Short mmCIF file of C-alpha atoms and ligand atoms in Angstrom, two decimals:
data_model
loop_
_atom_site.label_atom_id
_atom_site.label_comp_id
_atom_site.label_asym_id
_atom_site.label_seq_id
_atom_site.Cartn_x
_atom_site.Cartn_y
_atom_site.Cartn_z
CA UNK A 1 -9.95 -9.05 21.54
CA UNK A 2 -6.43 -11.15 22.55
CA UNK A 3 -3.45 -9.01 22.36
CA UNK A 4 -0.06 -10.84 22.31
CA UNK A 5 3.65 -9.50 21.87
CA UNK A 6 5.39 -12.86 21.24
CA UNK A 7 5.70 -14.95 18.16
CA UNK A 8 4.87 -18.03 20.13
CA UNK A 9 1.96 -17.09 21.73
CA UNK A 10 0.79 -15.30 18.12
CA UNK A 11 1.46 -18.93 16.61
CA UNK A 12 -0.37 -20.86 19.28
CA UNK A 13 -3.23 -18.44 19.07
CA UNK A 14 -3.59 -18.89 15.20
CA UNK A 15 -2.99 -22.67 15.74
CA UNK A 16 -5.77 -23.03 17.80
CA UNK A 17 -8.47 -21.13 15.64
CA UNK A 18 -7.02 -23.57 13.01
CA UNK A 19 -7.76 -26.68 14.86
CA UNK A 20 -11.30 -25.40 15.72
CA UNK A 21 -11.63 -25.45 11.57
CA UNK A 22 -11.98 -21.64 11.31
CA UNK A 23 -10.73 -19.54 8.25
CA UNK A 24 -8.01 -17.12 9.32
CA UNK A 25 -7.24 -13.86 7.77
CA UNK A 26 -4.23 -11.72 8.53
CA UNK A 27 -4.32 -7.76 7.72
CA UNK A 28 -0.31 -6.54 8.67
CA UNK A 29 -0.35 -2.95 9.42
CA UNK A 30 2.38 -0.65 10.56
CA UNK A 31 -0.28 0.92 12.84
CA UNK A 32 -1.51 4.43 13.40
CA UNK A 33 -4.57 3.16 11.89
CA UNK A 34 -7.14 5.04 9.89
CA UNK A 35 -10.01 4.23 7.58
CA UNK A 36 -8.13 2.74 4.87
CA UNK A 37 -6.67 0.25 7.39
CA UNK A 38 -9.96 -0.47 8.86
CA UNK A 39 -11.95 -1.27 5.42
CA UNK A 40 -9.21 -4.15 5.19
CA UNK A 41 -9.97 -5.43 8.51
CA UNK A 42 -13.66 -5.17 7.98
CA UNK A 43 -13.52 -7.17 4.43
CA UNK A 44 -11.27 -9.59 6.57
CA UNK A 45 -14.34 -9.89 9.23
CA UNK A 46 -16.64 -10.21 6.80
CA UNK A 47 -14.98 -13.20 4.72
CA UNK A 48 -13.17 -15.15 7.80
CA UNK A 49 -13.95 -16.64 11.07
CA UNK A 50 -10.80 -15.36 13.00
CA UNK A 51 -8.85 -12.33 11.96
CA UNK A 52 -5.46 -11.70 13.24
CA UNK A 53 -3.92 -7.67 12.94
CA UNK A 54 -0.35 -7.26 13.08
CA UNK A 55 0.86 -3.94 14.07
CA UNK A 56 4.64 -3.51 13.53
CA UNK A 57 6.58 -0.49 12.55
CA UNK A 58 8.95 -2.89 10.56
CA UNK A 59 12.46 -1.15 10.87
CA UNK A 60 14.31 -3.26 7.83
CA UNK A 61 11.77 -1.61 5.25
CA UNK A 62 13.03 2.08 6.21
CA UNK A 63 16.35 3.22 4.66
CA UNK A 64 19.29 5.15 6.35
CA UNK A 65 17.69 9.07 6.78
CA UNK A 66 14.09 7.63 6.29
CA UNK A 67 11.44 8.56 8.56
CA UNK A 68 11.29 5.30 10.98
CA UNK A 69 11.95 7.06 14.03
CA UNK A 70 9.29 9.86 13.21
CA UNK A 71 6.50 7.23 11.82
CA UNK A 72 3.36 7.95 13.70
CA UNK A 73 2.74 5.33 16.58
CA UNK A 74 -0.32 4.76 18.70
CA UNK A 75 -0.99 1.47 20.04
CA UNK A 76 -3.51 2.32 22.50
CA UNK A 77 -5.59 4.05 20.17
CA UNK A 78 -5.08 1.04 17.54
CA UNK A 79 -6.16 -1.51 19.97
CA UNK A 80 -9.26 0.72 20.44
CA UNK A 81 -10.21 0.84 16.87
CA UNK A 82 -9.34 -2.86 16.45
CA UNK A 83 -11.85 -4.15 19.38
CA UNK A 84 -14.32 -2.28 17.93
CA UNK A 85 -14.33 -3.97 14.61
CA UNK A 86 -14.57 -7.42 16.38
CA UNK A 87 -10.87 -8.45 15.78
CA UNK A 88 -9.80 -11.66 17.31
CA UNK A 89 -6.08 -11.30 17.54
CA UNK A 90 -3.70 -8.31 17.58
CA UNK A 91 -0.41 -9.30 17.28
CA UNK A 92 2.08 -6.44 18.57
CA UNK A 93 5.78 -7.51 18.41
CA UNK A 94 9.04 -5.25 19.15
CA UNK A 95 11.75 -5.22 16.74
CA UNK A 96 13.63 -7.03 19.12
CA UNK A 97 11.16 -10.18 19.26
CA UNK A 98 10.71 -10.17 15.38
CA UNK A 99 14.52 -10.30 14.44
CA UNK A 100 17.02 -12.23 16.41
CA UNK A 101 20.05 -9.95 16.90
CA UNK A 102 22.11 -12.51 14.45
CA UNK A 103 19.22 -13.05 12.13
CA UNK A 104 20.65 -12.72 8.40
CA UNK A 105 18.73 -14.37 5.99
CA UNK A 106 16.15 -12.29 4.15
CA UNK A 107 13.64 -12.48 1.01
CA UNK A 108 14.72 -11.39 -2.46
CA UNK A 109 11.30 -9.75 -3.70
CA UNK A 110 12.39 -10.27 -7.07
CA UNK A 111 12.26 -8.37 -10.30
CA UNK A 112 9.13 -6.66 -9.35
CA UNK A 113 10.62 -4.64 -6.93
CA UNK A 114 13.60 -3.10 -8.81
CA UNK A 115 11.49 0.11 -10.04
CA UNK A 116 9.61 2.80 -8.94
CA UNK A 117 9.25 2.34 -4.96
CA UNK A 118 12.69 -0.11 -5.04
CA UNK A 119 14.69 2.48 -6.81
CA UNK A 120 14.23 5.45 -4.71
CA UNK A 121 14.10 3.23 -1.43
CA UNK A 122 16.94 0.81 -1.99
CA UNK A 123 16.40 -2.23 0.22
CA UNK A 124 12.63 -1.13 1.07
CA UNK A 125 10.86 -4.39 -0.85
CA UNK A 126 13.61 -6.90 0.82
CA UNK A 127 12.52 -5.41 4.37
CA UNK A 128 8.56 -6.07 2.91
CA UNK A 129 9.13 -9.47 1.76
CA UNK A 130 10.80 -10.62 4.78
CA UNK A 131 8.70 -9.41 7.19
CA UNK A 132 5.26 -10.37 5.46
CA UNK A 133 7.21 -14.06 4.96
CA UNK A 134 7.51 -14.02 8.79
CA UNK A 135 3.87 -13.09 9.41
CA UNK A 136 2.63 -15.40 6.99
CA UNK A 137 4.71 -18.38 8.44
CA UNK A 138 3.96 -17.41 12.35
CA UNK A 139 0.24 -16.85 11.66
CA UNK A 140 -0.44 -19.35 8.78
CA UNK A 141 -3.74 -17.40 7.50
CA UNK A 142 -5.92 -18.62 4.76
CA UNK A 143 -6.30 -15.25 3.74
CA UNK A 144 -3.89 -11.83 3.74
CA UNK A 145 -5.35 -8.53 3.09
CA UNK A 146 -3.38 -5.57 1.27
CA UNK A 147 -4.41 -2.19 0.17
CA UNK A 148 -4.01 -1.13 -3.30
CA UNK A 149 -2.84 2.12 -1.99
CA UNK A 150 0.62 0.63 -1.70
CA UNK A 151 0.13 -0.67 -5.32
CA UNK A 152 3.72 -2.15 -5.94
CA UNK A 153 3.91 -3.66 -2.46
CA UNK A 154 0.62 -5.64 -3.39
CA UNK A 155 2.23 -6.64 -6.57
CA UNK A 156 5.51 -7.80 -4.77
CA UNK A 157 3.14 -9.76 -2.28
CA UNK A 158 1.32 -11.27 -4.76
CA UNK A 159 4.72 -12.60 -6.76
CA UNK A 160 6.17 -13.60 -3.45
CA UNK A 161 3.46 -15.76 -2.68
CA UNK A 162 3.06 -17.47 -5.86
CA UNK A 163 7.06 -17.87 -6.36
CA UNK A 164 7.42 -19.25 -2.77
CA UNK A 165 4.31 -21.17 -2.84
CA UNK A 166 3.18 -20.00 0.25
CA UNK A 167 -0.23 -21.05 -0.12
CA UNK A 168 -2.32 -18.21 1.01
CA UNK A 169 -4.92 -16.01 -0.45
CA UNK A 170 -4.02 -12.48 -1.26
CA UNK A 171 -6.89 -10.41 -1.22
CA UNK A 172 -6.27 -6.41 -2.67
CA UNK A 173 -8.58 -3.76 -1.39
CA UNK A 174 -9.48 -0.31 -3.08
CA UNK A 175 -7.97 3.03 -1.90
CA UNK A 176 -9.37 4.82 0.77
CA UNK A 177 -9.75 8.47 0.32
CA UNK A 178 -10.44 11.51 2.34
CA UNK A 179 -13.19 13.99 1.46
CA UNK A 180 -10.57 16.15 -0.28
CA UNK A 181 -9.33 13.12 -2.47
CA UNK A 182 -6.00 12.63 -0.44
CA UNK A 183 -5.43 8.82 0.03
CA UNK A 184 -5.56 7.96 3.54
CA UNK A 185 -1.93 7.30 5.07
CA UNK A 186 -0.59 7.15 8.45
CA UNK A 187 2.11 9.91 7.40
CA UNK A 188 -0.48 12.49 6.34
CA UNK A 189 -0.93 13.02 10.04
CA UNK A 190 2.64 14.69 9.90
CA UNK A 191 1.76 17.41 7.17
CA UNK A 192 1.02 20.77 8.08
CA UNK A 193 -1.93 22.62 6.82
CA UNK A 194 -0.31 24.25 3.83
CA UNK A 195 1.50 20.91 3.27
CA UNK A 196 -1.40 19.17 3.19
CA UNK A 197 -2.99 21.78 0.44
CA UNK A 198 -0.13 21.07 -1.52
CA UNK A 199 -0.24 17.11 -1.27
CA UNK A 200 -3.83 17.62 -2.93
CA UNK A 201 -1.78 17.98 -6.15
CA UNK A 202 -0.85 14.20 -6.01
CA UNK A 203 -4.67 12.96 -6.26
CA UNK A 204 -5.33 15.82 -8.66
CA UNK A 205 -2.28 14.82 -11.02
CA UNK A 206 -4.27 11.27 -11.32
CA UNK A 207 -7.56 12.95 -12.24
CA UNK A 208 -5.47 14.78 -14.97
CA UNK A 209 -4.15 11.75 -16.25
CA UNK A 210 -7.48 10.20 -16.13
CA UNK A 211 -9.08 13.08 -18.04
CA UNK A 212 -6.75 13.49 -20.69
CA UNK A 213 -7.76 9.60 -21.14
CA UNK A 214 -11.44 10.31 -21.07
CA UNK A 215 -10.66 13.31 -23.93
CA UNK A 216 -9.24 10.31 -26.24
CA UNK A 217 -5.52 10.65 -25.11
CA UNK A 218 -3.72 7.08 -25.63
CA UNK A 219 0.15 7.69 -25.18
CA UNK A 220 1.49 7.13 -21.80
CA UNK A 221 3.86 9.72 -22.26
CA UNK A 222 1.06 12.54 -22.88
CA UNK A 223 -0.81 11.24 -19.43
CA UNK A 224 2.49 11.52 -17.96
CA UNK A 225 2.88 15.30 -19.23
CA UNK A 226 -0.11 15.79 -17.92
CA UNK A 227 0.54 14.95 -14.66
CA UNK A 228 3.79 16.72 -14.55
CA UNK A 229 2.34 20.22 -15.71
CA UNK A 230 -0.50 19.63 -12.31
CA UNK A 231 2.43 18.84 -9.90
CA UNK A 232 4.90 21.42 -11.57
CA UNK A 233 5.41 24.44 -9.29
CA UNK A 234 3.70 23.08 -6.31
CA UNK A 235 5.41 24.65 -3.21
CA UNK A 236 7.38 22.41 -0.97
CA UNK A 237 6.41 19.21 -3.58
CA UNK A 238 9.11 17.34 -5.27
CA UNK A 239 7.98 14.75 -7.97
CA UNK A 240 9.89 11.38 -7.40
CA UNK A 241 7.89 9.55 -10.33
CA UNK A 242 4.60 9.66 -12.30
CA UNK A 243 4.26 6.96 -14.65
CA UNK A 244 1.71 4.91 -16.81
CA UNK A 245 2.42 1.14 -16.27
CA UNK A 246 1.23 -2.33 -17.04
CA UNK A 247 -0.75 -3.59 -13.91
CA UNK A 248 1.14 -6.87 -13.36
CA UNK A 249 4.98 -6.28 -14.65
CA UNK A 250 4.82 -2.59 -13.73
CA UNK A 251 6.94 -1.94 -16.66
CA UNK A 252 6.21 1.78 -18.21
CA UNK A 253 3.57 1.21 -21.10
CA UNK A 254 3.55 3.50 -24.58
CA UNK A 255 -0.34 3.09 -25.22
CA UNK A 256 -2.79 2.65 -22.40
CA UNK A 257 -4.42 -0.48 -22.26
CA UNK A 258 -7.13 -1.55 -20.47
CA UNK A 259 -6.33 -1.85 -16.43
CA UNK A 260 -3.33 0.35 -16.88
CA UNK A 261 -2.11 1.75 -13.71
CA UNK A 262 -0.76 4.98 -12.93
CA UNK A 263 1.56 5.30 -10.38
CA UNK A 264 2.74 8.68 -8.58
CA UNK A 265 5.19 9.52 -5.64
CA UNK A 266 6.55 12.70 -4.30
CA UNK A 267 7.82 14.42 -1.12
CA UNK A 268 6.33 17.05 0.39
CA UNK A 269 9.11 18.29 2.53
CA UNK A 270 10.51 15.29 4.21
CA UNK A 271 7.25 13.39 3.87
CA UNK A 272 7.08 10.60 1.32
CA UNK A 273 3.57 10.00 -0.22
CA UNK A 274 2.18 7.72 -2.80
CA UNK A 275 -0.71 7.21 -4.59
CA UNK A 276 -2.05 5.41 -7.79
CA UNK A 277 -5.15 4.59 -10.01
CA UNK A 278 -6.51 2.15 -12.62
CA UNK A 279 -7.19 3.38 -16.15
CA UNK A 280 -10.22 2.50 -18.67
CA UNK A 281 -9.74 3.80 -21.81
CA UNK A 282 -13.39 4.96 -23.02
CA UNK A 283 -15.09 2.63 -25.22
CA UNK A 284 -15.02 4.61 -28.18
CA UNK A 285 -12.09 7.33 -28.73
CA UNK A 286 -13.61 10.84 -28.83
CA UNK A 287 -13.07 11.86 -32.89
CA UNK A 288 -10.38 14.10 -34.09
CA UNK A 289 -11.66 17.53 -33.85
CA UNK A 290 -14.71 16.94 -31.68
CA UNK A 291 -16.14 19.75 -29.74
CA UNK A 292 -17.94 19.67 -26.74
CA UNK A 293 -21.13 21.62 -28.29
CA UNK A 294 -24.35 19.84 -28.97
P1 AMP B 1 0.79 0.67 6.24
O1 AMP B 1 0.26 0.49 7.70
O2 AMP B 1 0.76 1.63 5.93
O3 AMP B 1 1.83 -0.45 6.01
O4 AMP B 1 -0.39 -0.29 5.72
C1 AMP B 1 -1.13 -1.47 6.10
C2 AMP B 1 -2.03 -1.69 4.84
O5 AMP B 1 -2.95 -0.88 4.75
C3 AMP B 1 -1.42 -1.95 3.66
O6 AMP B 1 -1.56 -3.00 2.99
C4 AMP B 1 -1.85 -0.77 3.04
O7 AMP B 1 -1.84 -0.68 1.41
C5 AMP B 1 -3.10 -0.63 3.45
N1 AMP B 1 -3.46 0.65 3.28
C6 AMP B 1 -2.79 1.86 3.53
N2 AMP B 1 -3.40 2.89 3.72
C7 AMP B 1 -4.75 2.69 2.75
C8 AMP B 1 -5.74 3.40 1.96
N3 AMP B 1 -5.71 4.76 1.98
N4 AMP B 1 -6.80 2.48 1.51
C9 AMP B 1 -6.80 1.20 1.35
N5 AMP B 1 -5.66 0.41 1.80
C10 AMP B 1 -4.92 1.31 2.87
#
């Protein structure tokens, strides 16, 4: 496995692989790698001949007062994990390498970025869209892998690639969870044991929404109420949003349709956590007045 820190070296290594006729996959990450990241890496290794992983805590996607400084970092451990997966190239630049001091052009992430994470983290998706565009133009992969864990980010990246004709296949991969149901996240490392317990209310709220749906509820507001009830009164948890949205436009739905997405974001102390799941209404709604007996 080759490790490079400059854009030129990364560009050259990827160009060599391309000249050899290899299919190239890119997995962008901010490091502090866990099984969620590794699931993307494994999927990339299965499909592509040459796998590039970027490890870069991108300062421009953190707002003032957010956790850029305290974001977990452990490049040595990351390199060991990536070598064991058979990754070909790790691109781990510094912020000074990624952004020239006089850089002023950014990428407007469009309408999908205005709500939810975009609203509570102003500028976040401009930072994401800009760094993803830069990484894609340095590596020029055939495929780029992203997790559904960051569902809005995945949709923003899909729109970015489509609208700017970037010519890369975007592959979305399912959320990897811990045994207790919490979605894996580098930020989980910052949770105290009691905060981690509180954080379990987030997947439990998704479960409450799915349960309400399974019992025949079709009103999005009712599913959202089921989530609010599950999240209310949880110590140290402050809810940002819990919504049922169209999976493509991310606009709120009135009625739950097949493929609808539930998005949840909350802060546990100062730790921002997000989660989501897809919804499938059961084929036959439970008739009114039905009971579970017999
Ligand atoms: P990050 O390092 O948090 O920027 O994440 C890098 C990539 O890994 C993004 O595409 C994330 O969506 C994805 N990812 C992070 N956590 C998970 C998870 N638990 N399951 C699947 N993908 C994940």
